PDB file of C-alpha atoms in Angstrom:
ATOM      1  CA  MET T  39       9.830   2.209  23.380  1.00 88.00           C
ATOM      2  CA  ILE T  40       6.873   1.840  21.055  1.00 88.00           C
ATOM      3  CA  ARG T  41       7.364   4.082  18.038  1.00 86.00           C
ATOM      4  CA  GLY T  42       4.237   3.566  15.957  1.00 85.00           C
ATOM      5  CA  VAL T  43       1.785   1.170  14.402  1.00 88.00           C
ATOM      6  CA  LYS T  44       3.361  -1.181  11.863  1.00 92.00           C
ATOM      7  CA  PHE T  45       0.191  -2.684  10.406  1.00 93.00           C
ATOM      8  CA  VAL T  46      -3.504  -3.199  10.992  1.00 93.00           C
ATOM      9  CA  SER T  47      -5.279  -6.330   9.782  1.00 94.00           C
ATOM     10  CA  ILE T  48      -8.342  -6.123   7.553  1.00 96.00           C
ATOM     11  CA  PRO T  49     -10.183  -9.465   7.747  1.00 95.00           C
ATOM     12  CA  THR T  50     -11.245 -10.891   4.406  1.00 96.00           C
ATOM     13  CA  ARG T  51     -12.794 -14.020   2.910  1.00 95.00           C
ATOM     14  CA  ASP T  52     -11.275 -13.624  -0.558  1.00 97.00           C
ATOM     15  CA  GLN T  53      -7.794 -12.126  -0.676  1.00 97.00           C
ATOM     16  CA  ASP T  54      -7.799 -11.616  -4.457  1.00 98.00           C
ATOM     17  CA  ARG T  55     -11.097  -9.718  -4.381  1.00 98.00           C
ATOM     18  CA  ALA T  56      -9.941  -7.656  -1.399  1.00 98.00           C
ATOM     19  CA  LEU T  57      -6.610  -6.893  -3.079  1.00 98.00           C
ATOM     20  CA  ALA T  58      -8.366  -5.653  -6.228  1.00 98.00           C
ATOM     21  CA  PHE T  59     -10.729  -3.486  -4.150  1.00 98.00           C
ATOM     22  CA  TRP T  60      -8.068  -1.828  -2.002  1.00 98.00           C
ATOM     23  CA  THR T  61      -5.629  -1.215  -4.867  1.00 98.00           C
ATOM     24  CA  GLU T  62      -7.894  -0.500  -7.844  1.00 97.00           C
ATOM     25  CA  GLN T  63     -10.808   1.247  -6.142  1.00 98.00           C
ATOM     26  CA  VAL T  64      -9.297   2.805  -3.005  1.00 97.00           C
ATOM     27  CA  GLY T  65      -5.779   3.480  -4.317  1.00 96.00           C
ATOM     28  CA  PHE T  66      -3.555   1.632  -1.849  1.00 97.00           C
ATOM     29  CA  GLN T  67      -0.277   0.126  -3.065  1.00 97.00           C
ATOM     30  CA  VAL T  68       1.092  -3.384  -2.558  1.00 98.00           C
ATOM     31  CA  ALA T  69       4.055  -3.430  -0.162  1.00 97.00           C
ATOM     32  CA  THR T  70       4.372  -7.235  -0.133  1.00 97.00           C
ATOM     33  CA  ASP T  71       2.377 -10.193  -1.404  1.00 98.00           C
ATOM     34  CA  GLN T  72       3.857 -13.561  -0.498  1.00 97.00           C
ATOM     35  CA  PRO T  73       2.733 -17.035   0.596  1.00 96.00           C
ATOM     36  CA  PHE T  74       1.905 -17.424   4.283  1.00 94.00           C
ATOM     37  CA  ASP T  75       0.544 -20.955   4.541  1.00 92.00           C
ATOM     38  CA  ASP T  76      -1.425 -23.361   2.355  1.00 91.00           C
ATOM     39  CA  LYS T  77      -4.600 -21.233   2.688  1.00 91.00           C
ATOM     40  CA  GLN T  78      -3.538 -17.588   2.687  1.00 94.00           C
ATOM     41  CA  ARG T  79      -0.967 -15.085   1.492  1.00 97.00           C
ATOM     42  CA  TRP T  80       0.588 -12.289   3.528  1.00 97.00           C
ATOM     43  CA  ILE T  81      -0.547  -9.171   1.685  1.00 98.00           C
ATOM     44  CA  GLU T  82       0.602  -5.824   3.064  1.00 97.00           C
ATOM     45  CA  LEU T  83      -0.739  -2.623   1.547  1.00 98.00           C
ATOM     46  CA  ARG T  84       0.252   0.975   2.108  1.00 96.00           C
ATOM     47  CA  ILE T  85      -1.365   4.321   1.575  1.00 95.00           C
ATOM     48  CA  PRO T  86       0.912   6.414  -0.658  1.00 93.00           C
ATOM     49  CA  GLY T  87       2.851   8.762   1.636  1.00 91.00           C
ATOM     50  CA  ALA T  88       1.889   7.018   4.901  1.00 91.00           C
ATOM     51  CA  ASP T  89       3.905   4.672   7.136  1.00 90.00           C
ATOM     52  CA  THR T  90       1.162   2.415   8.508  1.00 90.00           C
ATOM     53  CA  ARG T  91       0.448  -0.699   6.476  1.00 95.00           C
ATOM     54  CA  PHE T  92      -2.684  -2.794   6.141  1.00 96.00           C
ATOM     55  CA  VAL T  93      -2.690  -6.576   5.991  1.00 97.00           C
ATOM     56  CA  LEU T  94      -5.391  -8.458   4.079  1.00 97.00           C
ATOM     57  CA  PHE T  95      -5.338 -11.470   6.343  1.00 94.00           C
ATOM     58  CA  THR T  96      -7.682 -13.382   8.638  1.00 94.00           C
ATOM     59  CA  PRO T  97      -6.096 -15.570  11.319  1.00 91.00           C
ATOM     60  CA  THR T  98      -7.551 -19.078  11.477  1.00 91.00           C
ATOM     61  CA  GLY T  99     -10.418 -19.122  13.949  1.00 93.00           C
ATOM     62  CA  HIS T 100     -11.137 -15.404  13.562  1.00 93.00           C
ATOM     63  CA  GLU T 101     -13.420 -15.591  10.536  1.00 94.00           C
ATOM     64  CA  ASP T 102     -16.250 -14.155  12.653  1.00 94.00           C
ATOM     65  CA  ARG T 103     -14.470 -10.773  12.462  1.00 93.00           C
ATOM     66  CA  ILE T 104     -15.227 -10.491   8.757  1.00 96.00           C
ATOM     67  CA  GLY T 105     -18.098  -8.199   7.819  1.00 95.00           C
ATOM     68  CA  GLY T 106     -18.422  -5.987  10.875  1.00 92.00           C
ATOM     69  CA  PHE T 107     -17.655  -2.448  11.887  1.00 93.00           C
ATOM     70  CA  THR T 108     -13.891  -2.081  12.167  1.00 92.00           C
ATOM     71  CA  SER T 109     -12.034  -0.320  14.949  1.00 88.00           C
ATOM     72  CA  LEU T 110      -9.896   1.340  12.297  1.00 89.00           C
ATOM     73  CA  ALA T 111     -10.353   4.977  11.263  1.00 92.00           C
ATOM     74  CA  PHE T 112      -8.777   6.637   8.249  1.00 95.00           C
ATOM     75  CA  TRP T 113      -8.409  10.407   7.898  1.00 94.00           C
ATOM     76  CA  SER T 114      -8.601  12.747   4.942  1.00 94.00           C
ATOM     77  CA  ASP T 115      -7.900  16.437   4.377  1.00 92.00           C
ATOM     78  CA  ASP T 116     -10.951  16.741   2.109  1.00 94.00           C
ATOM     79  CA  LEU T 117     -13.862  14.401   2.802  1.00 95.00           C
ATOM     80  CA  ASP T 118     -15.980  15.755  -0.036  1.00 96.00           C
ATOM     81  CA  ALA T 119     -13.234  15.030  -2.593  1.00 96.00           C
ATOM     82  CA  THR T 120     -12.603  11.615  -1.001  1.00 97.00           C
ATOM     83  CA  TYR T 121     -16.314  10.822  -1.182  1.00 97.00           C
ATOM     84  CA  ALA T 122     -16.438  11.834  -4.846  1.00 97.00           C
ATOM     85  CA  LYS T 123     -13.375   9.735  -5.688  1.00 97.00           C
ATOM     86  CA  LEU T 124     -14.604   6.645  -3.831  1.00 97.00           C
ATOM     87  CA  THR T 125     -18.109   6.756  -5.277  1.00 97.00           C
ATOM     88  CA  ALA T 126     -16.710   7.302  -8.796  1.00 97.00           C
ATOM     89  CA  ALA T 127     -14.570   4.180  -8.267  1.00 97.00           C
ATOM     90  CA  GLY T 128     -17.643   2.156  -7.281  1.00 97.00           C
ATOM     91  CA  VAL T 129     -16.953   1.971  -3.545  1.00 98.00           C
ATOM     92  CA  GLU T 130     -20.086   1.476  -1.439  1.00 98.00           C
ATOM     93  CA  THR T 131     -20.461   4.474   0.849  1.00 97.00           C
ATOM     94  CA  LEU T 132     -23.123   4.866   3.512  1.00 97.00           C
ATOM     95  CA  GLY T 133     -24.097   8.321   2.330  1.00 95.00           C
ATOM     96  CA  PRO T 134     -22.210  11.554   1.843  1.00 97.00           C
ATOM     97  CA  PRO T 135     -19.904  12.987   4.518  1.00 97.00           C
ATOM     98  CA  ARG T 136     -21.672  13.904   7.734  1.00 95.00           C
ATOM     99  CA  LYS T 137     -20.788  17.092   9.541  1.00 93.00           C
ATOM    100  CA  GLU T 138     -21.091  16.969  13.323  1.00 88.00           C
ATOM    101  CA  GLU T 139     -20.060  19.281  16.157  1.00 89.00           C
ATOM    102  CA  TRP T 140     -16.917  17.164  16.731  1.00 85.00           C
ATOM    103  CA  GLY T 141     -15.932  17.059  13.028  1.00 88.00           C
ATOM    104  CA  SER T 142     -16.871  15.316   9.807  1.00 93.00           C
ATOM    105  CA  SER T 143     -16.942  11.652   8.849  1.00 95.00           C
ATOM    106  CA  LEU T 144     -17.709   9.295   6.001  1.00 96.00           C
ATOM    107  CA  LEU T 145     -18.506   5.574   6.170  1.00 97.00           C
ATOM    108  CA  PHE T 146     -17.758   2.997   3.482  1.00 97.00           C
ATOM    109  CA  ARG T 147     -17.745  -0.777   3.054  1.00 97.00           C
ATOM    110  CA  ASP T 148     -15.350  -3.192   1.425  1.00 98.00           C
ATOM    111  CA  PRO T 149     -16.543  -6.255  -0.552  1.00 97.00           C
ATOM    112  CA  ASP T 150     -16.527  -8.371   2.641  1.00 97.00           C
ATOM    113  CA  GLY T 151     -18.955  -6.014   4.365  1.00 97.00           C
ATOM    114  CA  ASN T 152     -16.344  -4.540   6.702  1.00 97.00           C
ATOM    115  CA  THR T 153     -17.349  -0.966   7.520  1.00 97.00           C
ATOM    116  CA  PHE T 154     -14.739   1.783   7.859  1.00 96.00           C
ATOM    117  CA  VAL T 155     -14.839   5.418   8.897  1.00 96.00           C
ATOM    118  CA  ILE T 156     -12.909   8.272   7.346  1.00 96.00           C
ATOM    119  CA  SER T 157     -12.799  11.504   9.301  1.00 94.00           C
ATOM    120  CA  THR T 158     -11.042  14.825   9.130  1.00 89.00           C
ATOM    121  CA  LYS T 159      -7.754  14.946  10.995  1.00 75.00           C
TER     122      LYS T 159
END
């Protein structure tokens, strides 16, 4: 039986730049960073305290996925505090958290232009 999500891929053009962004600005931790082929490394990141990992990797032929809206959503207990922390770290947000009837959300971008949503759980 399926028991969970092991990892989600975040497409990137520059793995070193992406690694610095996700670890230094967002606060993820490196789970593994090893050679994959002659062009890329296999870089898995984790959110402290969470099981799901994120891979900074773009399969050959899928470069067109870089820089769009992702189908990945993060969650936070406190969007206002998350917004303050991200903006203080220099992360590009698309405005402060928005409160809607269905809940609250916050959008941000990584250096490759990938857009992510953070919502309340």
